[in-house]
């Protein structure tokens, strides 16, 4: 799913509000992640994926083995996100 946000919207970066001039294209993916079992897993995935530059939002659903990620595809690739989850010891279904 691609979401286009409004031109010139205010955007938080490094604690400062700046004006983004270009149209920001955001992408949202839902990944099936195998091996998550508890709150620790949630934290590990949220922290590792969430700290990648270009990742806007990470939502982990341990019960259903689902990780939803919102990211800027011009800043970070889906492969990089999958690789980061894999590096933490989880498999992508
Ligand atoms: Cu766990």
Coordinates of C-alpha atoms and ligand atoms in Angstrom, one line a residue:
X1 CA 0.0 0.0 0.0
X2 CA 1.4 3.4 -0.9
X3 CA 0.3 6.5 0.9
X4 CA 1.1 10.0 -0.3
X5 CA 1.1 12.6 2.3
X6 CA 0.4 16.3 1.7
X7 CA 3.0 18.6 0.3
X8 CA 4.7 21.0 2.7
X9 CA 3.5 19.1 5.7
X10 CA 5.3 19.6 9.0
X11 CA 7.6 16.8 9.7
X12 CA 9.5 16.0 12.9
X13 CA 13.2 15.2 12.4
X14 CA 15.8 15.3 15.2
X15 CA 13.4 17.1 17.4
X16 CA 12.9 20.0 15.1
X17 CA 9.9 20.8 13.0
X18 CA 11.0 21.3 9.4
X19 CA 9.1 21.9 6.1
X20 CA 9.2 18.9 3.8
X21 CA 8.9 20.2 0.2
X22 CA 8.7 17.1 -1.8
X23 CA 5.8 14.6 -1.7
X24 CA 6.6 11.9 0.8
X25 CA 5.9 8.4 -0.4
X26 CA 5.3 6.0 2.5
X27 CA 5.0 2.3 2.1
X28 CA 3.3 -0.1 4.5
X29 CA 4.1 -3.9 4.7
X30 CA 2.9 -6.7 6.9
X31 CA 5.4 -9.4 7.4
X32 CA 4.8 -12.9 8.8
X33 CA 7.5 -13.4 11.4
X34 CA 8.2 -16.8 12.8
X35 CA 9.7 -17.4 16.2
X36 CA 8.2 -14.5 18.2
X37 CA 6.9 -15.7 21.6
X38 CA 6.9 -12.9 24.2
X39 CA 7.2 -9.3 25.1
X40 CA 10.9 -9.5 24.7
X41 CA 10.5 -10.5 21.1
X42 CA 8.3 -7.5 20.6
X43 CA 10.9 -5.2 22.1
X44 CA 13.8 -6.7 20.1
X45 CA 12.0 -6.3 16.8
X46 CA 10.6 -2.8 17.5
X47 CA 14.0 -1.6 18.6
X48 CA 16.0 -3.1 15.8
X49 CA 13.7 -2.3 12.9
X50 CA 12.5 0.9 14.5
X51 CA 16.1 2.3 14.6
X52 CA 16.7 1.8 10.9
X53 CA 16.8 5.2 9.2
X54 CA 13.6 5.6 7.1
X55 CA 11.4 3.4 9.3
X56 CA 8.5 5.4 10.6
X57 CA 6.5 2.9 12.5
X58 CA 6.7 -0.8 13.7
X59 CA 3.8 -2.7 15.1
X60 CA 4.4 -6.2 16.4
X61 CA 1.6 -8.7 16.9
X62 CA 3.3 -11.6 18.7
X63 CA 0.1 -13.7 18.9
X64 CA -0.5 -13.7 15.2
X65 CA 3.2 -13.6 14.2
X66 CA 2.6 -10.3 12.4
X67 CA 4.9 -7.3 12.0
X68 CA 3.6 -4.2 10.3
X69 CA 6.2 -1.7 9.2
X70 CA 5.7 1.8 7.7
X71 CA 8.7 3.1 5.9
X72 CA 10.1 5.5 3.4
X73 CA 11.2 3.3 0.4
X74 CA 13.6 5.9 -0.8
X75 CA 15.5 5.7 2.6
X76 CA 15.3 2.0 3.5
X77 CA 14.5 -1.2 1.5
X78 CA 12.2 -4.0 2.4
X79 CA 15.1 -6.3 2.0
X80 CA 17.0 -4.4 4.7
X81 CA 14.0 -4.6 7.0
X82 CA 13.7 -8.4 6.5
X83 CA 17.5 -8.8 7.0
X84 CA 17.3 -6.8 10.2
X85 CA 14.6 -9.1 11.6
X86 CA 16.6 -12.2 10.4
X87 CA 19.7 -10.9 12.2
X88 CA 17.7 -10.9 15.5
X89 CA 17.1 -14.6 15.0
X90 CA 13.6 -14.7 13.5
X91 CA 12.4 -16.1 10.2
X92 CA 10.2 -14.4 7.7
X93 CA 7.3 -16.6 6.5
Ligands
LIG1 CU1 10.2 -13.6 23.2

